[in-house]
PDB file of C-alpha atoms in Angstrom:
ATOM      1  CA  UNK A   1      -3.994   1.917 -18.186  1.00 86.00           C
ATOM      2  CA  UNK A   2      -5.847   0.205 -15.375  1.00 93.00           C
ATOM      3  CA  UNK A   3      -4.650   0.888 -11.825  1.00 96.00           C
ATOM      4  CA  UNK A   4      -6.195  -1.252  -9.146  1.00 97.00           C
ATOM      5  CA  UNK A   5      -5.720  -1.981  -5.464  1.00 98.00           C
ATOM      6  CA  UNK A   6      -5.649  -5.683  -4.676  1.00 98.00           C
ATOM      7  CA  UNK A   7      -6.462  -6.159  -1.022  1.00 97.00           C
ATOM      8  CA  UNK A   8      -4.816  -8.842   1.059  1.00 97.00           C
ATOM      9  CA  UNK A   9      -5.814  -9.465   4.676  1.00 91.00           C
ATOM     10  CA  UNK A  10      -4.526  -7.861   7.862  1.00 83.00           C
ATOM     11  CA  UNK A  11      -2.673 -10.673   9.616  1.00 81.00           C
ATOM     12  CA  UNK A  12       0.925 -11.867   9.745  1.00 84.00           C
ATOM     13  CA  UNK A  13       0.434 -14.366   6.911  1.00 91.00           C
ATOM     14  CA  UNK A  14      -0.914 -11.562   4.705  1.00 95.00           C
ATOM     15  CA  UNK A  15       2.116  -9.383   5.441  1.00 96.00           C
ATOM     16  CA  UNK A  16       4.359 -12.315   4.497  1.00 96.00           C
ATOM     17  CA  UNK A  17       2.450 -12.638   1.213  1.00 97.00           C
ATOM     18  CA  UNK A  18       2.865  -8.904   0.565  1.00 98.00           C
ATOM     19  CA  UNK A  19       6.599  -9.174   1.225  1.00 98.00           C
ATOM     20  CA  UNK A  20       6.881 -12.248  -1.013  1.00 97.00           C
ATOM     21  CA  UNK A  21       5.137 -10.342  -3.811  1.00 98.00           C
ATOM     22  CA  UNK A  22       7.676  -7.526  -3.459  1.00 98.00           C
ATOM     23  CA  UNK A  23      10.684  -9.871  -3.334  1.00 98.00           C
ATOM     24  CA  UNK A  24       9.627 -12.143  -6.200  1.00 97.00           C
ATOM     25  CA  UNK A  25       8.658  -9.212  -8.417  1.00 97.00           C
ATOM     26  CA  UNK A  26      11.660  -7.002  -7.660  1.00 96.00           C
ATOM     27  CA  UNK A  27      12.016  -6.183 -11.351  1.00 96.00           C
ATOM     28  CA  UNK A  28       8.441  -4.778 -11.379  1.00 97.00           C
ATOM     29  CA  UNK A  29       8.488  -3.227  -7.881  1.00 98.00           C
ATOM     30  CA  UNK A  30       8.033   0.533  -8.124  1.00 98.00           C
ATOM     31  CA  UNK A  31       7.275   1.671  -4.544  1.00 98.00           C
ATOM     32  CA  UNK A  32       6.714   0.401  -1.040  1.00 98.00           C
ATOM     33  CA  UNK A  33       4.229   2.571   0.833  1.00 98.00           C
ATOM     34  CA  UNK A  34       2.752   3.071   4.284  1.00 98.00           C
ATOM     35  CA  UNK A  35      -0.577   4.883   4.634  1.00 98.00           C
ATOM     36  CA  UNK A  36      -1.134   6.095   8.220  1.00 98.00           C
ATOM     37  CA  UNK A  37      -4.574   6.888   9.624  1.00 98.00           C
ATOM     38  CA  UNK A  38      -6.796   6.626  12.717  1.00 97.00           C
ATOM     39  CA  UNK A  39      -9.621   4.091  12.903  1.00 96.00           C
ATOM     40  CA  UNK A  40     -11.847   4.048  15.991  1.00 93.00           C
ATOM     41  CA  UNK A  41      -9.262   6.053  17.971  1.00 94.00           C
ATOM     42  CA  UNK A  42      -6.460   3.648  16.996  1.00 96.00           C
ATOM     43  CA  UNK A  43      -3.428   4.757  15.014  1.00 98.00           C
ATOM     44  CA  UNK A  44      -3.089   2.185  12.215  1.00 97.00           C
ATOM     45  CA  UNK A  45      -1.130   1.755   9.007  1.00 98.00           C
ATOM     46  CA  UNK A  46      -1.882   0.180   5.650  1.00 97.00           C
ATOM     47  CA  UNK A  47       1.149  -1.356   3.936  1.00 98.00           C
ATOM     48  CA  UNK A  48       1.261  -1.430   0.144  1.00 98.00           C
ATOM     49  CA  UNK A  49       3.529  -2.358  -2.741  1.00 98.00           C
ATOM     50  CA  UNK A  50       3.109  -0.616  -6.078  1.00 98.00           C
ATOM     51  CA  UNK A  51       4.136  -2.535  -9.182  1.00 98.00           C
ATOM     52  CA  UNK A  52       5.210  -1.134 -12.533  1.00 96.00           C
ATOM     53  CA  UNK A  53       2.469  -1.435 -15.157  1.00 94.00           C
ATOM     54  CA  UNK A  54       2.508  -4.591 -17.269  1.00 93.00           C
ATOM     55  CA  UNK A  55       3.780  -4.139 -20.807  1.00 90.00           C
ATOM     56  CA  UNK A  56       0.789  -5.956 -22.256  1.00 90.00           C
ATOM     57  CA  UNK A  57      -2.535  -4.480 -21.186  1.00 88.00           C
ATOM     58  CA  UNK A  58      -1.080  -1.684 -19.056  1.00 89.00           C
ATOM     59  CA  UNK A  59      -2.321  -3.081 -15.730  1.00 94.00           C
ATOM     60  CA  UNK A  60      -0.759  -1.567 -12.603  1.00 97.00           C
ATOM     61  CA  UNK A  61      -1.335  -3.576  -9.438  1.00 98.00           C
ATOM     62  CA  UNK A  62      -1.125  -2.054  -5.974  1.00 98.00           C
ATOM     63  CA  UNK A  63      -1.187  -4.774  -3.326  1.00 98.00           C
ATOM     64  CA  UNK A  64      -2.331  -3.614   0.110  1.00 98.00           C
ATOM     65  CA  UNK A  65      -2.855  -4.854   3.653  1.00 97.00           C
ATOM     66  CA  UNK A  66      -5.464  -2.310   4.735  1.00 96.00           C
ATOM     67  CA  UNK A  67      -5.375  -0.756   8.203  1.00 96.00           C
ATOM     68  CA  UNK A  68      -4.208  -3.898   9.954  1.00 92.00           C
ATOM     69  CA  UNK A  69      -0.828  -2.818  11.325  1.00 96.00           C
ATOM     70  CA  UNK A  70      -0.364  -0.509  14.309  1.00 96.00           C
ATOM     71  CA  UNK A  71       1.187   2.805  13.301  1.00 98.00           C
ATOM     72  CA  UNK A  72       4.920   2.249  13.941  1.00 97.00           C
ATOM     73  CA  UNK A  73       5.386   5.855  15.076  1.00 97.00           C
ATOM     74  CA  UNK A  74       2.908   5.210  17.890  1.00 97.00           C
ATOM     75  CA  UNK A  75       3.580   1.539  18.619  1.00 96.00           C
ATOM     76  CA  UNK A  76       6.665  -0.152  17.139  1.00 96.00           C
ATOM     77  CA  UNK A  77       5.747  -3.612  15.835  1.00 95.00           C
ATOM     78  CA  UNK A  78       7.183  -6.660  14.090  1.00 94.00           C
ATOM     79  CA  UNK A  79       4.982  -6.442  10.974  1.00 95.00           C
ATOM     80  CA  UNK A  80       6.215  -2.956  10.121  1.00 97.00           C
ATOM     81  CA  UNK A  81       9.802  -3.926  10.972  1.00 97.00           C
ATOM     82  CA  UNK A  82       9.587  -6.801   8.469  1.00 96.00           C
ATOM     83  CA  UNK A  83       8.280  -4.371   5.848  1.00 97.00           C
ATOM     84  CA  UNK A  84      11.186  -1.994   6.574  1.00 98.00           C
ATOM     85  CA  UNK A  85      13.754  -4.798   6.365  1.00 98.00           C
ATOM     86  CA  UNK A  86      12.358  -5.983   3.052  1.00 98.00           C
ATOM     87  CA  UNK A  87      12.342  -2.438   1.646  1.00 98.00           C
ATOM     88  CA  UNK A  88      15.970  -2.000   2.681  1.00 98.00           C
ATOM     89  CA  UNK A  89      16.948  -5.312   1.119  1.00 98.00           C
ATOM     90  CA  UNK A  90      15.280  -4.293  -2.142  1.00 98.00           C
ATOM     91  CA  UNK A  91      16.873  -0.842  -2.157  1.00 98.00           C
ATOM     92  CA  UNK A  92      13.553   0.943  -1.610  1.00 98.00           C
ATOM     93  CA  UNK A  93      12.626   3.748   0.748  1.00 98.00           C
ATOM     94  CA  UNK A  94       9.169   3.450   2.277  1.00 98.00           C
ATOM     95  CA  UNK A  95       6.954   6.320   1.166  1.00 98.00           C
ATOM     96  CA  UNK A  96       4.777   7.348   4.111  1.00 98.00           C
ATOM     97  CA  UNK A  97       1.542   9.332   3.894  1.00 98.00           C
ATOM     98  CA  UNK A  98      -1.222  10.342   6.269  1.00 98.00           C
ATOM     99  CA  UNK A  99      -4.612   9.564   4.711  1.00 98.00           C
ATOM    100  CA  UNK A 100      -8.273   9.448   5.662  1.00 97.00           C
ATOM    101  CA  UNK A 101      -9.532   6.121   7.026  1.00 97.00           C
ATOM    102  CA  UNK A 102     -11.465   3.754   4.777  1.00 97.00           C
ATOM    103  CA  UNK A 103     -14.356   3.871   7.261  1.00 96.00           C
ATOM    104  CA  UNK A 104     -15.262   7.364   5.983  1.00 97.00           C
ATOM    105  CA  UNK A 105     -16.290   5.872   2.643  1.00 97.00           C
ATOM    106  CA  UNK A 106     -19.513   3.924   2.088  1.00 97.00           C
ATOM    107  CA  UNK A 107     -17.679   1.517  -0.243  1.00 97.00           C
ATOM    108  CA  UNK A 108     -14.086   0.311  -0.336  1.00 96.00           C
ATOM    109  CA  UNK A 109     -13.970   1.052  -4.073  1.00 97.00           C
ATOM    110  CA  UNK A 110     -14.464   4.762  -3.330  1.00 98.00           C
ATOM    111  CA  UNK A 111     -11.661   4.669  -0.759  1.00 98.00           C
ATOM    112  CA  UNK A 112      -9.301   3.093  -3.279  1.00 98.00           C
ATOM    113  CA  UNK A 113     -10.292   5.667  -5.929  1.00 97.00           C
ATOM    114  CA  UNK A 114      -9.358   8.357  -3.399  1.00 97.00           C
ATOM    115  CA  UNK A 115      -5.945   6.749  -2.786  1.00 98.00           C
ATOM    116  CA  UNK A 116      -5.303   6.364  -6.521  1.00 97.00           C
ATOM    117  CA  UNK A 117      -6.039  10.074  -6.971  1.00 96.00           C
ATOM    118  CA  UNK A 118      -3.556  10.938  -4.204  1.00 97.00           C
ATOM    119  CA  UNK A 119      -0.900   8.709  -5.775  1.00 98.00           C
ATOM    120  CA  UNK A 120      -1.448  10.298  -9.186  1.00 97.00           C
ATOM    121  CA  UNK A 121      -1.352  13.847  -7.826  1.00 96.00           C
ATOM    122  CA  UNK A 122       1.935  13.103  -6.092  1.00 97.00           C
ATOM    123  CA  UNK A 123       3.342  11.484  -9.271  1.00 96.00           C
ATOM    124  CA  UNK A 124       3.849   8.064  -7.636  1.00 97.00           C
ATOM    125  CA  UNK A 125       1.746   6.462 -10.366  1.00 97.00           C
ATOM    126  CA  UNK A 126       1.119   7.805 -13.870  1.00 94.00           C
ATOM    127  CA  UNK A 127      -2.131   9.545 -14.820  1.00 90.00           C
ATOM    128  CA  UNK A 128      -4.579   7.828 -17.133  1.00 78.00           C
ATOM    129  CA  UNK A 129      -3.753   8.203 -20.790  1.00 66.00           C
TER     130      UNK A 129
END
């Protein structure tokens, strides 16, 4: 099985794309997640949708808008509210986690490997087989 983060941007249009991916793939949607962290003394959140693995090839996509949304517990905002509304409409509860910021890693790939390990350890995605 291949598990990979697919990064979208940080703006409103990227959040709309993330929400459209969740809505149009509701049969494959496994989780909706919010990763909270601090970047340069700002409380920010990454929003992500985790898909079920494909039947052919065993590819599991995790779409993410990385660290572009203010942390809603610090500063309520429209982007997170839209994510919450979509999750509610799809019958999903947002899984929230505090994580290290991506800026601690010399490469984004290492950051995403770290997040995949966290998701596996918490049984949100299956381990490699």
